[in-house]
PDB file of C-alpha atoms in Angstrom:
ATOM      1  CA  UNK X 137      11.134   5.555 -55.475  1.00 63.00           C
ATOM      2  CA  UNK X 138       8.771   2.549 -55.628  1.00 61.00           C
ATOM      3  CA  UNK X 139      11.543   0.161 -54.287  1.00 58.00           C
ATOM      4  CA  UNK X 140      12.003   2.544 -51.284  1.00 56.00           C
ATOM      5  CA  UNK X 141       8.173   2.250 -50.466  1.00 61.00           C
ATOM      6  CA  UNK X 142       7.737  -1.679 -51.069  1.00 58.00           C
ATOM      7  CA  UNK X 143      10.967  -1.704 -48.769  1.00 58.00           C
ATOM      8  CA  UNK X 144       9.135   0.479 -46.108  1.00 63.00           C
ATOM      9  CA  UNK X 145       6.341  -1.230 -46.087  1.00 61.00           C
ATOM     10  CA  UNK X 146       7.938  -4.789 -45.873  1.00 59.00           C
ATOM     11  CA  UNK X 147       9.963  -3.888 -42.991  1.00 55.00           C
ATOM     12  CA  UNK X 148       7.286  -2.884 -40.904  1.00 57.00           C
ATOM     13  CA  UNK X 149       5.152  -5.657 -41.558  1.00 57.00           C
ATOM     14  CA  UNK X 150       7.669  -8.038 -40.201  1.00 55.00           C
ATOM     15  CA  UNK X 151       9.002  -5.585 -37.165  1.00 52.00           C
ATOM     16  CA  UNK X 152       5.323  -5.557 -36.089  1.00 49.00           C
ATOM     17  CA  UNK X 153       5.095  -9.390 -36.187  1.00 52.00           C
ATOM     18  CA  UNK X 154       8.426  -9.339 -34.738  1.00 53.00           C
ATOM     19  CA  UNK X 155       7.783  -7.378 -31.665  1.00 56.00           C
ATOM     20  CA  UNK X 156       4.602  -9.155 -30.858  1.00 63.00           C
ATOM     21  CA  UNK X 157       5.104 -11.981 -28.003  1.00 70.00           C
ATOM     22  CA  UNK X 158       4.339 -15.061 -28.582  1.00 81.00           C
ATOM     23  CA  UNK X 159       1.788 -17.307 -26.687  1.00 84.00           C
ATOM     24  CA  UNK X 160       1.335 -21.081 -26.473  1.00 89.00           C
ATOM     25  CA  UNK X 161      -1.621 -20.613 -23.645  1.00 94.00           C
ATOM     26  CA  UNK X 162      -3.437 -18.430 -22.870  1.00 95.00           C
ATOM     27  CA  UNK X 163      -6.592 -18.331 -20.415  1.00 96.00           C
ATOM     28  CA  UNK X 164      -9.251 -15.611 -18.675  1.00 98.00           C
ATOM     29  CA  UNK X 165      -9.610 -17.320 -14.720  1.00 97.00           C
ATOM     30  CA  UNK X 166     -12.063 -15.490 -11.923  1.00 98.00           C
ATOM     31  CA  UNK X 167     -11.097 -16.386  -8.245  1.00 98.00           C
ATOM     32  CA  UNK X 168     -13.106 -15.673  -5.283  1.00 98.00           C
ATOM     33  CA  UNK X 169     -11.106 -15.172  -2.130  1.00 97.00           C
ATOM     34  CA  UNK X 170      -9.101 -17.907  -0.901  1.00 96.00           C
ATOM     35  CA  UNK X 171     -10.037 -19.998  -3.781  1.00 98.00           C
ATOM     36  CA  UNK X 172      -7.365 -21.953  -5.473  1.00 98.00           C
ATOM     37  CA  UNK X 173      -6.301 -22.419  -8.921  1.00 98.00           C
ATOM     38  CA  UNK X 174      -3.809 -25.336  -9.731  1.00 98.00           C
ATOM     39  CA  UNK X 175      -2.240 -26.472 -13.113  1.00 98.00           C
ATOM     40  CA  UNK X 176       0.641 -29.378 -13.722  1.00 98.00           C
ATOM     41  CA  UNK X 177       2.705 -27.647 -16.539  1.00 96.00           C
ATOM     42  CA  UNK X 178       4.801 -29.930 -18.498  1.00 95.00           C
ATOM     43  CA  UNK X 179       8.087 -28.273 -19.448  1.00 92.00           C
ATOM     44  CA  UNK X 180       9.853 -30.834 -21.579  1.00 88.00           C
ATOM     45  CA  UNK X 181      10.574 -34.381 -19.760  1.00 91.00           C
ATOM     46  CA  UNK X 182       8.793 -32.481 -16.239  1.00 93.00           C
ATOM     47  CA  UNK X 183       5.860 -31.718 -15.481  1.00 95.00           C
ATOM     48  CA  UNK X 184       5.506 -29.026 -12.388  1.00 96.00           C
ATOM     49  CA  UNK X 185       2.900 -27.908 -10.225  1.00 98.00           C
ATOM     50  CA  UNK X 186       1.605 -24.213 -10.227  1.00 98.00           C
ATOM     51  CA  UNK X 187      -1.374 -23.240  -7.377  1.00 98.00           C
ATOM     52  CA  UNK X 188      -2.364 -19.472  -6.676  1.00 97.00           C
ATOM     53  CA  UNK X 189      -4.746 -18.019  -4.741  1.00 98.00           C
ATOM     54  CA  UNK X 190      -5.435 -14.367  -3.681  1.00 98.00           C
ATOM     55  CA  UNK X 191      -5.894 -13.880   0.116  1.00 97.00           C
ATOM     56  CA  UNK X 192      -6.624  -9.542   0.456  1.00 98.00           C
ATOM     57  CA  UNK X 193      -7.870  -6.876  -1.634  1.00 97.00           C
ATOM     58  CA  UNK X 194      -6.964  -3.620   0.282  1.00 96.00           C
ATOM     59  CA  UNK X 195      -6.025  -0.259  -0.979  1.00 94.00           C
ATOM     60  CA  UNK X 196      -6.386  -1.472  -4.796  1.00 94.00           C
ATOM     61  CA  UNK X 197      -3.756  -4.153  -4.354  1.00 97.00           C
ATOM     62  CA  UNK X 198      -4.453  -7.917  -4.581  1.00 98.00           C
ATOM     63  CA  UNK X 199      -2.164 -10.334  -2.295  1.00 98.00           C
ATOM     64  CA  UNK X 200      -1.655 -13.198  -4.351  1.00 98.00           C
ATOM     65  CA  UNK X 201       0.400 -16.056  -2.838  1.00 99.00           C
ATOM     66  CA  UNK X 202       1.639 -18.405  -5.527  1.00 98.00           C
ATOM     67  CA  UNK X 203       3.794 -21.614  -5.475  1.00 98.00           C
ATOM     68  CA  UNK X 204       5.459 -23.046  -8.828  1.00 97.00           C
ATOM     69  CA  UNK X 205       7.907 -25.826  -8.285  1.00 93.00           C
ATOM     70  CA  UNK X 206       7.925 -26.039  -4.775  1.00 93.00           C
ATOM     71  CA  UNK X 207       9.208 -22.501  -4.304  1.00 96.00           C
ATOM     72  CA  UNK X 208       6.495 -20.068  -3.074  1.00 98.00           C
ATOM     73  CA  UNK X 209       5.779 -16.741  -4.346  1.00 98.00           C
ATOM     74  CA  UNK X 210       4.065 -13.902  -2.653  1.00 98.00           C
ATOM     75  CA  UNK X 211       3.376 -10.210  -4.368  1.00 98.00           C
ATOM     76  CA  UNK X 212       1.058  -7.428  -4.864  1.00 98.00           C
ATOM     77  CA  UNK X 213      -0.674  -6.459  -8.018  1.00 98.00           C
ATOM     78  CA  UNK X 214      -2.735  -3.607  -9.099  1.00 97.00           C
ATOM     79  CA  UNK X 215      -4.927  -3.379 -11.701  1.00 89.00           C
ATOM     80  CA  UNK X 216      -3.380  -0.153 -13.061  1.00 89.00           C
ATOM     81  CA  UNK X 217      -0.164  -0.495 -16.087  1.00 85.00           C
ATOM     82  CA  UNK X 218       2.963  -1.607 -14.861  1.00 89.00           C
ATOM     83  CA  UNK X 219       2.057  -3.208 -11.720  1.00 95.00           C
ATOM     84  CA  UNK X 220      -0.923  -5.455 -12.732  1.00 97.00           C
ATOM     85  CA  UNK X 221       1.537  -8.354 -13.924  1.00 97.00           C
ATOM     86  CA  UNK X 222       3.833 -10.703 -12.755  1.00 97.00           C
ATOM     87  CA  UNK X 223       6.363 -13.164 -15.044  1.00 96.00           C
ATOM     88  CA  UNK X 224       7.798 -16.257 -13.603  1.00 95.00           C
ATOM     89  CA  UNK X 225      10.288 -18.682 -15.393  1.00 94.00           C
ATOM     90  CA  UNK X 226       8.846 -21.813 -16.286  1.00 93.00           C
ATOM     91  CA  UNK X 227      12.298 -23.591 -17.412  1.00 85.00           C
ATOM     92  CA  UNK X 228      15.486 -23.806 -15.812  1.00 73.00           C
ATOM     93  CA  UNK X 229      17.433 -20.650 -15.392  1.00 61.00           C
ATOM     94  CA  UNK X 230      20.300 -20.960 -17.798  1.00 57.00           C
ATOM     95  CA  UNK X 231      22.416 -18.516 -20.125  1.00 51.00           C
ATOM     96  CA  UNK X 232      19.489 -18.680 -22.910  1.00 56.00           C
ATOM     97  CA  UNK X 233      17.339 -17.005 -19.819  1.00 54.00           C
ATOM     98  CA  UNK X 234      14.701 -14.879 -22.665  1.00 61.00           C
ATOM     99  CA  UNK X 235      14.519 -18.248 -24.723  1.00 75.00           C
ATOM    100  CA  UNK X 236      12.609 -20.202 -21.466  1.00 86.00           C
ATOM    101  CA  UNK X 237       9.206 -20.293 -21.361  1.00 93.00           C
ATOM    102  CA  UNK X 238       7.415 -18.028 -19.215  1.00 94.00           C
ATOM    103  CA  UNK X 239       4.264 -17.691 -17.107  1.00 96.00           C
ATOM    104  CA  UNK X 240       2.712 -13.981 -17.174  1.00 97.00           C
ATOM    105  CA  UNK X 241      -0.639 -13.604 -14.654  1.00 98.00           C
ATOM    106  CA  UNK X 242      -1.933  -9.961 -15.415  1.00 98.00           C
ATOM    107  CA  UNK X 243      -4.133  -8.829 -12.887  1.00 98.00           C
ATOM    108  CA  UNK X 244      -7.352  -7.565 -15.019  1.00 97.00           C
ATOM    109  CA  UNK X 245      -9.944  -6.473 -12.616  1.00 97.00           C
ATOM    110  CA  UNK X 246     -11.964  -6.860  -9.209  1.00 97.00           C
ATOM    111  CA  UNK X 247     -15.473  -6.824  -8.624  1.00 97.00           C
ATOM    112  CA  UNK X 248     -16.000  -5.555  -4.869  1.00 95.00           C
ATOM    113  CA  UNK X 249     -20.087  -6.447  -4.723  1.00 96.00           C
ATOM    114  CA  UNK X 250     -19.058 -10.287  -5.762  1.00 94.00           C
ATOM    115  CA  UNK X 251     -15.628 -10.238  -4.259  1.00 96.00           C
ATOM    116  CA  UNK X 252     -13.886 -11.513  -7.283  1.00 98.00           C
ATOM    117  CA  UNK X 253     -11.115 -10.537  -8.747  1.00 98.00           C
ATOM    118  CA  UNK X 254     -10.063 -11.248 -12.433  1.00 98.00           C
ATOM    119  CA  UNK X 255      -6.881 -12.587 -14.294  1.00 98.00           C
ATOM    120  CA  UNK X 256      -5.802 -13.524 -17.457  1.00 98.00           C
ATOM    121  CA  UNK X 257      -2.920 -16.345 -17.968  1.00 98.00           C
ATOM    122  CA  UNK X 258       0.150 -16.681 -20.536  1.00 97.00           C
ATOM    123  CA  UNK X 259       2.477 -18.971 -21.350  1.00 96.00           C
ATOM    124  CA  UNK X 260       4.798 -16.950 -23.347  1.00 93.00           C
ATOM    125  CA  UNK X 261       7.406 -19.345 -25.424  1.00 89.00           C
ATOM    126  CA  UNK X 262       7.629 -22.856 -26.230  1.00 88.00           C
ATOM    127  CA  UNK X 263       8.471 -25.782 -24.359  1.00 89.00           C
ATOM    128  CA  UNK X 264       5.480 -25.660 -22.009  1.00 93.00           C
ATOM    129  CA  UNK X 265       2.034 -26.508 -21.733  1.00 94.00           C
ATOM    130  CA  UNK X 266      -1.030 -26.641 -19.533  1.00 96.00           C
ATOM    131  CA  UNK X 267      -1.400 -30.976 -18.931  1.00 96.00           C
ATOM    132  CA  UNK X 268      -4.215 -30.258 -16.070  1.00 96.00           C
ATOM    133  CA  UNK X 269      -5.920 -27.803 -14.605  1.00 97.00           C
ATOM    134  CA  UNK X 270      -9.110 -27.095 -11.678  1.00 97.00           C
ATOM    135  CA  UNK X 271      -9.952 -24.828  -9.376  1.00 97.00           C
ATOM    136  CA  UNK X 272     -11.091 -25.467  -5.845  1.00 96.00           C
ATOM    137  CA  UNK X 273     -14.808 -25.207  -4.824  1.00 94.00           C
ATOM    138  CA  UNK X 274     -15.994 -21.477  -4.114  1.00 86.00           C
ATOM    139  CA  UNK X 275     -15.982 -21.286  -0.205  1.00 80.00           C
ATOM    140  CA  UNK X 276     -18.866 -18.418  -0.598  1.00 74.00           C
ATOM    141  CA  UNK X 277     -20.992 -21.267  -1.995  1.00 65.00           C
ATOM    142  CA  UNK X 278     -20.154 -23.906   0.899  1.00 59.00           C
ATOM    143  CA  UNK X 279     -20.998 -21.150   3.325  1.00 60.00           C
ATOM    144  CA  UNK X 280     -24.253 -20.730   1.465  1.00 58.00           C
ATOM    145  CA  UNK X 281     -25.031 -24.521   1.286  1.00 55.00           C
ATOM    146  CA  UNK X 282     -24.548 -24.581   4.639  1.00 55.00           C
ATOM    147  CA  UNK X 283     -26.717 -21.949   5.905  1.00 50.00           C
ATOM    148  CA  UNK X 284     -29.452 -23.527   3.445  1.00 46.00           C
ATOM    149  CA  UNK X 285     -28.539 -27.201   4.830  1.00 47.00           C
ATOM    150  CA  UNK X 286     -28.888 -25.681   8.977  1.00 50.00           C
ATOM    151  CA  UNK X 287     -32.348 -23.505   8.430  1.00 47.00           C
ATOM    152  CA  UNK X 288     -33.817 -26.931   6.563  1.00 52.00           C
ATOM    153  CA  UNK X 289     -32.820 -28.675  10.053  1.00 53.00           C
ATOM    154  CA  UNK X 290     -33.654 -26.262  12.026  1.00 53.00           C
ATOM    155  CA  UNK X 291     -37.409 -25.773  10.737  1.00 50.00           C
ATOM    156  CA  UNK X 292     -37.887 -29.754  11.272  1.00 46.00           C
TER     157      UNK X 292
END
């Protein structure tokens, strides 16, 4: 009876590590409208460009408009379960498609008083990496410096 227990028990240690996915990335990002995130991912000898952005929040759903590779992307996401995420190959598509690396962005949350909305990042696999990554200037603070920059003129 022992052996049957210490059998139990070690096979669903190692299912649970089995079903658990992987990461070799993983990052939280907040984007403003319009405002651009861009990464160069290396996958092997090539390194690739990713840049997203989000361009409407309407009816709970985020536009996001997203170009990896010179191929553009453009979907919906939702912050509720099963249509908050979206996966995109990273490698070449080949027979070994579930042994590429993948990107996943899951669509966390959105803040309507600050008009940002909220991600989190995965590379899922290996074979990729993040070499570089920024993210463009808010264009909410431009606006602001600008206002600031015209009253300052305007009161000489």
């Amino acid at each position: 009876m022992w052996h049957f227990i210490a059998f139990i028990s070690f096979l669903s240690i190692n299912t649970s590590y089995a079903a658990s996915p992987l990461w070799s990335w993983e990052k939280e990002l907040s984007l403003e409208k319009e405002q651009t995130y861009q990464a160069l991912i290396q996958v092997g000898d090539v390194q690739k460009e990713l840049i997203f952005r989000w361009t409407l929040y309407k009816n709970y759903g985020l536009v996001i408009h997203l170009r990896y590779d010179k191929f553009n992307h453009q979907f919906v996401l939702y912050a509720d379960y099963q249509r908050n995420a979206y996966k995109i190959s990273l490698g070449k598509d080949t027979q070994a498609h579930k042994e590429n690396p993948h990107l996943l962005i899951y669509f966390k949350d959105f803040v309507i008083k600050d008009e940002k909305a909220y991600f989190k990042l995965y590379i899922e696999g290996q074979g990729a990496s993040v070499v570089n990554e920024s993210i463009s200037p808010s264009k909410k603070k431009s606006k602001d410096e600008d206002s600031v920059t015209d009253s300052n003129e305007g009161g000489s």
